[in-house]
Amino acid sequence: MRINLGNDPLSSKTEVETVISKIRDLIINRQLEPGDKLPSERALSNKFDASRSQLRLAIQKLEFYGLVKRYPKSGTFVSKIGVGALNSMMANILHLQTPDFKSLVETRLILETKAVKLAAMRRTEKQLYQIEKAHEAYIKKSINGQDALDEDLLFHLKVAEASCNSVINSLMLVITPEIITNFVTKKICDAQNFSSLIKEHQDIVNAIKNNDPDEAIKSLKIHFKDLYNYCHTN
Amino acid sequence: MRINLGNDPLSSKTEVETVISKIRDLIINRQLEPGDKLPSERALSNKFDASRSQLRLAIQKLEFYGLVKRYPKSGTFVSKIGVGALNSMMANILHLQTPDFKSLVETRLILETKAVKLAAMRRTEKQLYQIEKAHEAYIKKSINGQDALDEDLLFHLKVAEASCNSVINSLMLVITPEIITNFVTKKICDAQNFSSLIKEHQDIVNAIKNNDPDEAIKSLKIHFKDLYNYCHTN
DNA sequence: ATGTTTAAATTGGTCAACCAAATTGGTTAA
DNA sequence: TTAACCAATTTGGTTGACCAATTTAAACAT
């Protein structure tokens, strides 16, 4: 798993991509139909003249995107998705580029806006407590004039958790660190005084506490005003 | 990479989770600080009494979520994220469950609503052409009374591509197959006559063609009316 | 013929040995 | 004293051999 957001961790990428490309060709040429069993890893690695390791990495990537399904000791099967869609998705996977920061931020805004709304609707008492705890830690660090980036991150993660939507939570987990690392270099958020930032967080907490989805969204949009501007300008 | 949406493809999951858990302990106990270099894979596999393969899988998963960063021939480093956030994210990763269908659909609605809006704003001529082509294929299959699920999928993927947001596109790629497989079993969409479905698609295409974001969103919401109901009821 | 048992072959998963690149430390020459 | 070089060590990456579960088909009894 990883949603490969472009940062490919391992392997001579080109080799894996070659293998994926060849598998795609098999599907396009109808030598391999949706639902079919793939040839064994050994057979394929031989046929493609690639090592089994590289072939496994390729299959792992395909499985991550749900295009094939592995059954241990039994075989790997092409998902029952239309040939056109399979082809298109594989093309997409092959072209995956390291994501531009603007896309990242834009997506974060979407997800977190929804997360904060859902959190206001569904949060349990325990989740609310965790959010409040994170918020307090943020305050504590912040009023000492220290950099509270970590506490800020934790706060937002806890909100995502409280959305009670496992997929949103997962996606936030994936894109958040990417954003963090970019944040250090770019510095979008202008230096507000910390007390206003604390208030913005507090408004979000209150809205979630009061089960007020609309207010929660409104508060978040104020908090992310700079980010919105960053996305919508140029 | 994969966004692990819960479907863990390989490996004695428990073993990997044990390793991740132990690495988390190292961080909690401050034996490993953000930015630090991890001990070598060999050293860790020895220390944790796990095979190096399993340890690599664990690190791969952590890297996928951006919690560590690998540098070939040089070492693996803990991301410079606060200890609290690291801990929380690792806990999340460990608890990741196979996503419930409702979360999946809910997230799809969010992403695709945004995607369709952005597509209406940013689509290139080429992307528009691809969408139209997919739509025509859908029509062709549909008026013959055949099942056009695949063409439908391809249509929506092309819309996501036209959003010109690489992250949204990636995320859609990840969650879409999961939805498809669930769709077959559950059958949420009631059997509309195909002509109304075609018209709904056509409205979306037109809105994107006319660069009318609001109309695009409106059309999509009509098209996904059943899905919305599915999410908001019960 | 047919159904059942059993053994051989095939499967994806795992592992320990190996590889080349990168780092490191010491040595040497300026 | 400093800078440059070289070799030994350490690194993550890769590989081919091995494993156990599964599937297959052949052998056998009915």
Coordinates of C-alpha atoms (C1' of nucleotides) in Angstrom, one line a residue:
Chain A
M1 CA 0.0 0.0 0.0
R2 CA 0.8 3.2 -0.5
I3 CA -1.2 5.5 -2.5
N4 CA 1.6 6.2 -4.5
L5 CA 1.4 10.0 -4.5
G6 CA 4.3 9.9 -6.8
N7 CA 7.1 9.4 -4.4
D8 CA 8.1 5.9 -5.3
P9 CA 9.9 4.3 -2.5
L10 CA 11.7 1.4 -3.9
S11 CA 13.2 -0.2 -6.9
S12 CA 14.5 0.7 -10.3
K13 CA 11.2 2.3 -11.2
T14 CA 11.7 1.9 -14.9
E15 CA 11.9 -1.9 -14.6
V16 CA 8.6 -2.1 -12.7
E17 CA 7.0 0.3 -15.1
T18 CA 8.2 -1.8 -18.0
V19 CA 6.5 -4.9 -16.5
I20 CA 3.3 -3.0 -15.8
S21 CA 3.3 -1.8 -19.4
K22 CA 3.8 -5.3 -20.7
I23 CA 0.9 -6.6 -18.6
R24 CA -1.2 -3.8 -19.9
D25 CA -0.3 -4.9 -23.5
L26 CA -1.4 -8.4 -22.7
I27 CA -4.8 -7.1 -21.6
I28 CA -5.2 -4.8 -24.6
N29 CA -4.4 -7.7 -27.0
R30 CA -7.0 -9.8 -25.2
Q31 CA -4.5 -12.4 -24.3
L32 CA -5.6 -11.6 -20.8
E33 CA -9.2 -10.9 -20.0
P34 CA -10.7 -9.4 -16.9
G35 CA -11.2 -12.2 -14.4
D36 CA -8.5 -14.3 -15.9
K37 CA -5.7 -15.8 -13.9
L38 CA -2.3 -14.3 -14.6
P39 CA 0.5 -16.7 -15.5
S40 CA 2.6 -17.6 -12.6
E41 CA 5.1 -15.1 -11.4
R42 CA 7.9 -17.4 -12.5
A43 CA 6.4 -17.7 -16.0
L44 CA 5.9 -14.0 -16.3
S45 CA 9.3 -13.1 -15.1
N46 CA 10.7 -15.4 -17.6
K47 CA 8.5 -14.2 -20.4
F48 CA 9.2 -10.5 -19.7
D49 CA 12.9 -11.2 -19.0
A50 CA 12.6 -9.6 -15.6
S51 CA 13.6 -10.9 -12.2
R52 CA 10.8 -12.2 -10.1
S53 CA 11.4 -9.5 -7.5
Q54 CA 10.7 -6.8 -10.0
L55 CA 7.7 -8.6 -11.3
R56 CA 6.3 -9.0 -7.8
L57 CA 6.8 -5.2 -7.2
A58 CA 4.9 -4.5 -10.3
I59 CA 2.0 -6.8 -9.3
Q60 CA 2.1 -5.3 -5.8
K61 CA 1.5 -1.9 -7.3
L62 CA -1.3 -3.2 -9.5
E63 CA -2.9 -4.8 -6.5
F64 CA -2.6 -1.6 -4.6
Y65 CA -4.7 0.0 -7.2
G66 CA -7.1 -2.9 -7.2
L67 CA -6.4 -4.0 -10.7
V68 CA -5.3 -7.5 -9.8
K69 CA -6.1 -9.6 -6.8
R70 CA -3.7 -12.1 -5.3
Y71 CA -4.7 -15.4 -3.8
P72 CA -1.8 -17.0 -1.9
K73 CA -0.8 -20.4 -3.2
S74 CA -3.4 -20.2 -5.9
G75 CA -2.8 -17.4 -8.3
T76 CA -3.2 -13.7 -9.2
F77 CA -6.3 -12.6 -11.1
V78 CA -7.2 -9.7 -13.2
S79 CA -10.0 -7.7 -11.6
K80 CA -13.3 -7.9 -13.3
I81 CA -13.2 -4.4 -14.6
G82 CA -13.8 -3.4 -18.2
V83 CA -10.8 -3.5 -20.5
G84 CA -11.1 0.2 -21.2
A85 CA -11.0 1.1 -17.6
L86 CA -8.1 -1.3 -16.9
N87 CA -6.1 0.2 -19.7
S88 CA -6.9 3.8 -18.6
M89 CA -6.0 3.1 -15.0
M90 CA -2.8 1.5 -15.9
A91 CA -1.9 4.4 -18.1
N92 CA -2.6 6.7 -15.2
I93 CA -0.4 4.6 -12.9
L94 CA 2.4 4.7 -15.3
H95 CA 2.2 8.5 -15.7
L96 CA 1.9 9.2 -12.0
Q97 CA 4.0 12.1 -11.2
T98 CA 5.1 13.5 -8.0
P99 CA 2.2 15.6 -7.0
D100 CA 2.3 19.3 -7.3
F101 CA 1.9 21.1 -4.0
K102 CA -1.2 23.0 -5.2
S103 CA -3.1 19.8 -5.9
L104 CA -2.1 18.5 -2.5
V105 CA -3.4 21.6 -0.7
E106 CA -6.5 21.7 -2.8
T107 CA -7.3 18.1 -1.9
R108 CA -6.5 18.6 1.7
L109 CA -9.0 21.5 1.8
I110 CA -11.7 19.3 0.3
L111 CA -11.1 16.4 2.6
E112 CA -10.7 18.4 5.8
T113 CA -13.8 20.6 5.1
K114 CA -15.8 17.4 4.9
A115 CA -14.0 15.9 7.8
V116 CA -14.8 18.8 10.1
K117 CA -18.4 18.8 9.1
L118 CA -18.8 15.0 9.7
A119 CA -16.9 15.4 13.0
A120 CA -19.4 17.9 14.1
M121 CA -22.2 15.5 13.3
R122 CA -20.8 12.2 14.5
R123 CA -18.0 12.8 17.0
T124 CA -18.1 10.6 20.1
E125 CA -17.3 12.0 23.5
K126 CA -14.0 10.3 23.5
Q127 CA -13.0 11.8 20.1
L128 CA -14.1 15.2 21.3
Y129 CA -11.9 14.8 24.3
Q130 CA -8.9 13.9 22.1
I131 CA -9.5 16.9 20.0
E132 CA -9.6 19.2 23.0
K133 CA -6.5 17.6 24.5
A134 CA -4.6 18.2 21.2
H135 CA -5.9 21.8 21.2
E136 CA -4.7 22.4 24.7
A137 CA -1.3 21.0 23.9
Y138 CA -1.3 23.4 20.9
I139 CA -2.1 26.4 23.2
K140 CA 0.5 25.4 25.7
K141 CA 3.3 25.3 23.1
S142 CA 2.0 28.3 21.3
I143 CA 1.8 30.8 24.1
N144 CA 5.4 30.1 25.0
G145 CA 6.2 31.5 21.6
Q146 CA 7.4 28.1 20.4
D147 CA 6.8 26.6 17.1
A148 CA 3.6 24.5 17.4
L149 CA 3.5 23.0 13.9
D150 CA 3.5 19.4 15.3
E151 CA 0.7 20.1 17.7
D152 CA -1.2 21.8 14.9
L153 CA -0.8 18.7 12.8
L154 CA -2.0 16.4 15.6
F155 CA -5.0 18.6 16.1
H156 CA -6.1 18.3 12.5
L157 CA -5.4 14.5 12.5
K158 CA -7.7 14.1 15.5
V159 CA -10.4 16.0 13.7
A160 CA -10.1 13.7 10.8
E161 CA -10.4 10.7 13.1
A162 CA -13.6 12.1 14.5
S163 CA -15.2 12.2 11.1
C164 CA -15.9 8.5 11.6
N165 CA -15.1 8.0 8.0
S166 CA -12.3 5.5 7.7
V167 CA -11.5 6.4 4.1
I168 CA -11.2 10.1 4.7
N169 CA -9.1 9.3 7.7
S170 CA -6.8 7.1 5.7
L171 CA -6.5 9.7 2.9
M172 CA -5.7 12.4 5.3
L173 CA -3.0 10.2 6.8
V174 CA -1.5 9.8 3.4
I175 CA -1.5 13.4 2.1
T176 CA -0.7 15.2 5.4
P177 CA 3.0 14.3 5.7
E178 CA 3.6 15.3 2.1
I179 CA 2.1 18.7 2.9
I180 CA 4.1 19.1 6.1
T181 CA 7.4 18.6 4.3
N182 CA 6.5 21.1 1.6
F183 CA 5.3 23.5 4.2
V184 CA 8.6 23.9 5.8
T185 CA 10.2 25.1 2.5
K186 CA 7.4 27.2 1.1
K187 CA 5.9 29.0 4.0
I188 CA 2.4 29.9 2.8
C189 CA 0.9 30.9 6.1
D190 CA 1.9 34.4 6.9
A191 CA 2.9 35.0 10.5
Q192 CA -0.2 35.6 12.3
N193 CA 0.0 36.3 16.0
F194 CA -0.6 33.1 17.8
S195 CA -3.6 34.3 19.8
S196 CA -5.7 34.6 16.6
L197 CA -4.7 31.1 15.5
I198 CA -5.7 29.8 18.9
K199 CA -9.0 31.4 18.6
E200 CA -9.6 29.9 15.2
H201 CA -8.9 26.5 16.5
Q202 CA -11.1 27.1 19.4
D203 CA -14.0 28.0 17.2
I204 CA -13.6 24.8 15.4
V205 CA -13.5 22.8 18.6
N206 CA -16.6 24.6 19.8
A207 CA -18.5 23.9 16.7
I208 CA -17.6 20.2 16.9
K209 CA -18.5 20.2 20.5
N210 CA -21.9 21.8 19.8
N211 CA -22.6 19.4 16.9
D212 CA -22.9 22.4 14.6
P213 CA -21.7 21.3 11.1
D214 CA -22.3 24.6 9.4
E215 CA -20.5 26.5 12.0
A216 CA -17.7 24.0 11.9
I217 CA -17.2 24.5 8.1
K218 CA -17.4 28.2 8.5
S219 CA -14.7 28.2 11.2
L220 CA -12.4 25.9 9.2
K221 CA -12.7 28.2 6.1
I222 CA -11.7 31.1 8.2
H223 CA -8.8 29.2 9.6
F224 CA -7.7 28.1 6.1
K225 CA -8.3 31.4 4.5
D226 CA -4.7 31.7 3.4
L227 CA -4.7 28.3 1.9
Y228 CA -7.8 29.0 0.0
N229 CA -6.2 32.1 -1.5
Y230 CA -3.1 30.1 -2.3
C231 CA -5.2 27.7 -4.3
H232 CA -7.5 30.1 -6.1
T233 CA -5.0 32.7 -7.1
N234 CA -2.9 32.0 -10.2
Chain B
M1 CA 2.4 2.8 -2.6
R2 CA -0.5 2.2 -1.9
I3 CA -3.0 3.9 0.2
N4 CA -3.7 1.0 2.3
L5 CA -7.5 1.1 2.4
G6 CA -7.4 -1.8 4.6
N7 CA -6.9 -4.5 2.0
D8 CA -3.5 -5.7 3.0
P9 CA -2.1 -7.7 0.1
L10 CA 0.8 -9.5 1.4
S11 CA 2.5 -10.9 4.4
S12 CA 1.8 -12.2 7.8
K13 CA 0.2 -9.0 8.7
T14 CA 0.6 -9.5 12.4
E15 CA 4.4 -9.7 12.0
V16 CA 4.6 -6.4 10.1
E17 CA 2.3 -4.8 12.6
T18 CA 4.5 -6.1 15.5
V19 CA 7.5 -4.5 13.9
I20 CA 5.7 -1.2 13.3
S21 CA 4.6 -1.3 16.9
K22 CA 8.1 -1.8 18.1
I23 CA 9.4 1.1 16.0
R24 CA 6.7 3.2 17.5
D25 CA 7.9 2.3 21.0
L26 CA 11.4 3.3 20.1
I27 CA 10.0 6.7 19.1
I28 CA 7.8 7.1 22.2
N29 CA 10.7 6.2 24.4
R30 CA 12.8 8.8 22.7
Q31 CA 15.4 6.3 21.7
L32 CA 14.6 7.5 18.2
E33 CA 13.8 11.1 17.5
P34 CA 12.3 12.8 14.5
G35 CA 15.1 13.2 11.9
D36 CA 17.2 10.4 13.4
K37 CA 18.6 7.7 11.2
L38 CA 17.1 4.3 11.9
P39 CA 19.5 1.5 12.7
S40 CA 20.3 -0.6 9.7
E41 CA 17.7 -3.1 8.5
R42 CA 19.9 -5.9 9.6
A43 CA 20.4 -4.5 13.1
L44 CA 16.7 -3.9 13.5
S45 CA 15.6 -7.3 12.2
N46 CA 18.1 -8.8 14.7
K47 CA 16.9 -6.6 17.5
F48 CA 13.2 -7.3 16.9
D49 CA 13.8 -10.9 16.1
A50 CA 12.1 -10.6 12.8
S51 CA 13.3 -11.5 9.3
R52 CA 14.6 -8.7 7.2
S53 CA 11.9 -9.2 4.7
Q54 CA 9.2 -8.5 7.2
L55 CA 11.1 -5.6 8.5
R56 CA 11.4 -4.1 5.1
L57 CA 7.6 -4.5 4.5
A58 CA 7.0 -2.6 7.7
I59 CA 9.4 0.2 6.7
Q60 CA 7.8 0.2 3.3
K61 CA 4.4 0.8 4.9
L62 CA 5.8 3.5 7.1
E63 CA 7.4 5.2 4.1
F64 CA 4.1 5.0 2.2
Y65 CA 2.5 7.1 4.9
G66 CA 5.5 9.4 4.9
L67 CA 6.6 8.6 8.4
V68 CA 10.1 7.5 7.3
K69 CA 12.2 8.3 4.3
R70 CA 14.6 5.9 2.7
Y71 CA 17.9 6.9 1.1
P72 CA 19.4 4.0 -0.9
K73 CA 22.8 2.9 0.3
S74 CA 22.7 5.4 3.1
G75 CA 19.9 4.8 5.5
T76 CA 16.3 5.3 6.6
F77 CA 15.4 8.4 8.5
V78 CA 12.4 9.3 10.7
S79 CA 10.4 12.1 9.3
K80 CA 10.7 15.4 11.0
I81 CA 7.2 15.3 12.4
G82 CA 6.4 15.8 16.1
V83 CA 6.5 12.8 18.3
G84 CA 2.8 13.1 19.1
A85 CA 1.8 13.1 15.5
L86 CA 4.1 10.3 14.6
N87 CA 2.7 8.2 17.4
S88 CA -0.9 9.0 16.5
M89 CA -0.4 8.2 12.9
M90 CA 1.3 4.9 13.6
A91 CA -1.6 4.0 15.9
N92 CA -3.9 4.8 13.1
I93 CA -2.0 2.7 10.6
L94 CA -2.0 -0.2 13.0
H95 CA -5.8 0.1 13.5
L96 CA -6.6 0.5 9.8
Q97 CA -9.5 -1.6 9.0
T98 CA -11.0 -2.6 5.8
P99 CA -13.1 0.4 4.9
D100 CA -16.8 0.2 5.2
F101 CA -18.7 0.8 2.1
K102 CA -20.5 3.8 3.3
S103 CA -17.3 5.6 4.0
L104 CA -16.1 4.7 0.6
V105 CA -19.1 6.0 -1.2
E106 CA -19.2 9.1 1.0
T107 CA -15.6 9.9 0.0
R108 CA -16.2 9.2 -3.6
L109 CA -19.0 11.7 -3.6
I110 CA -16.8 14.4 -2.1
L111 CA -13.9 13.8 -4.4
E112 CA -16.0 13.5 -7.6
T113 CA -18.1 16.6 -6.8
K114 CA -14.9 18.5 -6.6
A115 CA -13.5 16.8 -9.6
V116 CA -16.4 17.6 -11.8
K117 CA -16.3 21.3 -10.7
L118 CA -12.6 21.5 -11.4
A119 CA -13.0 19.7 -14.7
A120 CA -15.5 22.3 -15.8
M121 CA -13.0 25.0 -14.9
R122 CA -9.8 23.6 -16.2
R123 CA -10.4 20.8 -18.8
T124 CA -8.4 21.0 -21.9
E125 CA -9.9 20.3 -25.3
K126 CA -8.2 16.9 -25.4
Q127 CA -9.6 16.0 -22.0
L128 CA -13.0 17.1 -23.1
Y129 CA -12.7 14.9 -26.2
Q130 CA -11.8 11.9 -24.0
I131 CA -14.8 12.5 -21.8
E132 CA -17.1 12.7 -24.8
K133 CA -15.6 9.6 -26.3
A134 CA -16.2 7.7 -23.1
H135 CA -19.7 9.0 -23.0
E136 CA -20.4 7.8 -26.5
A137 CA -19.1 4.4 -25.7
Y138 CA -21.4 4.3 -22.8
I139 CA -24.4 5.3 -24.9
K140 CA -23.5 2.7 -27.5
K141 CA -23.4 -0.1 -25.0
S142 CA -26.3 1.1 -23.1
I143 CA -28.9 1.5 -25.8
N144 CA -28.2 -2.1 -26.7
G145 CA -29.6 -3.0 -23.3
Q146 CA -26.2 -4.3 -22.3
D147 CA -24.6 -3.7 -18.9
A148 CA -22.4 -0.6 -19.3
L149 CA -20.8 -0.6 -15.8
D150 CA -17.3 -0.5 -17.3
E151 CA -18.0 2.3 -19.6
D152 CA -19.6 4.2 -16.8
L153 CA -16.5 3.7 -14.7
L154 CA -14.3 4.9 -17.5
F155 CA -16.4 8.0 -18.0
H156 CA -16.0 9.0 -14.4
L157 CA -12.3 8.3 -14.4
K158 CA -11.9 10.6 -17.4
V159 CA -13.7 13.3 -15.6
A160 CA -11.4 12.9 -12.6
E161 CA -8.4 13.2 -15.0
A162 CA -9.8 16.4 -16.4
S163 CA -9.8 17.9 -12.9
C164 CA -6.1 18.6 -13.5
N165 CA -5.5 17.8 -9.9
S166 CA -3.1 14.9 -9.7
V167 CA -3.9 14.0 -6.1
I168 CA -7.7 13.8 -6.7
N169 CA -7.0 11.7 -9.7
S170 CA -4.8 9.4 -7.7
L171 CA -7.2 9.1 -4.9
M172 CA -10.1 8.3 -7.3
L173 CA -7.9 5.6 -8.9
V174 CA -7.5 4.0 -5.5
I175 CA -11.0 4.1 -4.2
T176 CA -12.8 3.4 -7.4
P177 CA -12.1 -0.3 -7.8
E178 CA -13.0 -0.9 -4.2
I179 CA -16.4 0.6 -4.9
I180 CA -16.9 -1.3 -8.1
T181 CA -16.4 -4.7 -6.4
N182 CA -18.8 -3.7 -3.6
F183 CA -21.3 -2.5 -6.1
V184 CA -21.7 -5.8 -7.7
T185 CA -22.9 -7.4 -4.5
K186 CA -24.9 -4.6 -3.0
K187 CA -26.8 -3.0 -5.9
I188 CA -27.6 0.4 -4.6
C189 CA -28.6 2.1 -7.8
D190 CA -32.2 1.1 -8.6
A191 CA -32.9 0.2 -12.1
Q192 CA -33.5 3.4 -13.9
N193 CA -34.2 3.2 -17.6
F194 CA -31.0 3.8 -19.5
S195 CA -32.2 6.8 -21.3
S196 CA -32.4 8.9 -18.2
L197 CA -29.0 7.8 -17.2
I198 CA -27.6 8.8 -20.5
K199 CA -29.2 12.2 -20.1
E200 CA -27.7 12.7 -16.7
H201 CA -24.3 11.9 -18.1
Q202 CA -25.0 14.2 -21.1
D203 CA -25.8 17.1 -18.7
I204 CA -22.5 16.6 -17.0
V205 CA -20.6 16.6 -20.2
N206 CA -22.4 19.7 -21.4
A207 CA -21.6 21.6 -18.2
I208 CA -17.9 20.6 -18.5
K209 CA -17.9 21.6 -22.1
N210 CA -19.5 25.0 -21.3
N211 CA -17.1 25.6 -18.5
D212 CA -19.9 25.9 -16.1
P213 CA -18.8 24.6 -12.7
D214 CA -22.0 25.2 -10.8
E215 CA -24.1 23.5 -13.4
A216 CA -21.6 20.6 -13.4
I217 CA -22.0 20.1 -9.7
K218 CA -25.7 20.3 -10.0
S219 CA -25.8 17.7 -12.7
L220 CA -23.6 15.4 -10.8
K221 CA -25.7 15.6 -7.7
I222 CA -28.7 14.7 -9.7
H223 CA -26.8 11.8 -11.2
F224 CA -25.7 10.6 -7.7
K225 CA -29.0 11.2 -6.0
D226 CA -29.4 7.6 -5.0
L227 CA -25.9 7.5 -3.6
Y228 CA -26.5 10.7 -1.6
N229 CA -29.6 9.1 -0.2
Y230 CA -27.7 6.0 0.6
C231 CA -25.1 8.0 2.6
H232 CA -27.5 10.2 4.4
T233 CA -30.1 7.8 5.5
N234 CA -29.6 5.6 8.4
Chain C
dA1 C1' -17.8 -45.9 -15.7
dT2 C1' -17.4 -43.4 -11.4
dG3 C1' -16.2 -41.6 -7.2
dT4 C1' -12.3 -41.4 -3.8
dT5 C1' -7.7 -41.3 -2.4
dT6 C1' -3.1 -39.9 -2.8
dA7 C1' 1.0 -38.1 -4.6
dA8 C1' 3.2 -35.0 -7.7
dA9 C1' 3.4 -30.4 -9.6
dT10 C1' 2.3 -25.5 -9.2
dT11 C1' 1.4 -21.6 -6.6
dG12 C1' 2.5 -17.1 -4.0
dG13 C1' 5.2 -16.2 0.2
dT14 C1' 9.7 -16.1 2.8
dC15 C1' 14.4 -16.1 3.6
dA16 C1' 19.5 -15.8 3.8
dA17 C1' 23.3 -14.7 0.7
dC18 C1' 24.9 -11.5 -2.6
dC19 C1' 25.6 -6.7 -5.1
dA20 C1' 26.9 -2.2 -6.0
dA21 C1' 26.7 2.4 -4.3
dA22 C1' 27.8 5.4 -0.6
dT23 C1' 29.9 6.5 3.6
dT24 C1' 33.7 6.5 6.6
dG25 C1' 38.2 6.6 8.5
dG26 C1' 42.8 6.6 8.0
dT27 C1' 46.9 7.6 5.3
dT28 C1' 49.6 10.2 2.5
dA29 C1' 51.3 14.0 -0.2
dA30 C1' 51.4 19.0 -0.6
Chain D
dT1 C1' 47.9 21.8 8.9
dT2 C1' 45.2 20.8 5.3
dA3 C1' 43.4 18.6 1.4
dA4 C1' 43.1 14.6 -1.5
dC5 C1' 42.8 9.9 -2.1
dC6 C1' 42.0 5.1 -1.3
dA7 C1' 40.3 1.0 0.9
dA8 C1' 37.3 -1.2 4.1
dT9 C1' 33.0 -1.2 6.0
dT10 C1' 28.1 -0.3 6.0
dT11 C1' 24.1 0.7 3.5
dG12 C1' 19.6 -0.5 1.1
dG13 C1' 18.4 -3.2 -3.1
dT14 C1' 18.3 -7.6 -5.5
dT15 C1' 18.4 -12.3 -6.3
dG16 C1' 17.7 -17.4 -6.6
dA17 C1' 16.7 -21.1 -3.6
dC18 C1' 13.4 -22.8 -0.3
dC19 C1' 8.6 -23.4 2.1
dA20 C1' 4.0 -24.7 2.9
dA21 C1' -0.6 -24.6 1.1
dT22 C1' -3.1 -25.6 -2.8
dT23 C1' -4.4 -27.5 -7.0
dT24 C1' -4.3 -31.0 -10.3
dA25 C1' -4.4 -35.5 -12.2
dA26 C1' -3.3 -40.0 -11.9
dA27 C1' -4.1 -44.3 -9.6
dC28 C1' -7.1 -47.2 -7.4
dA29 C1' -11.2 -49.3 -5.5
dT30 C1' -16.0 -49.8 -6.0

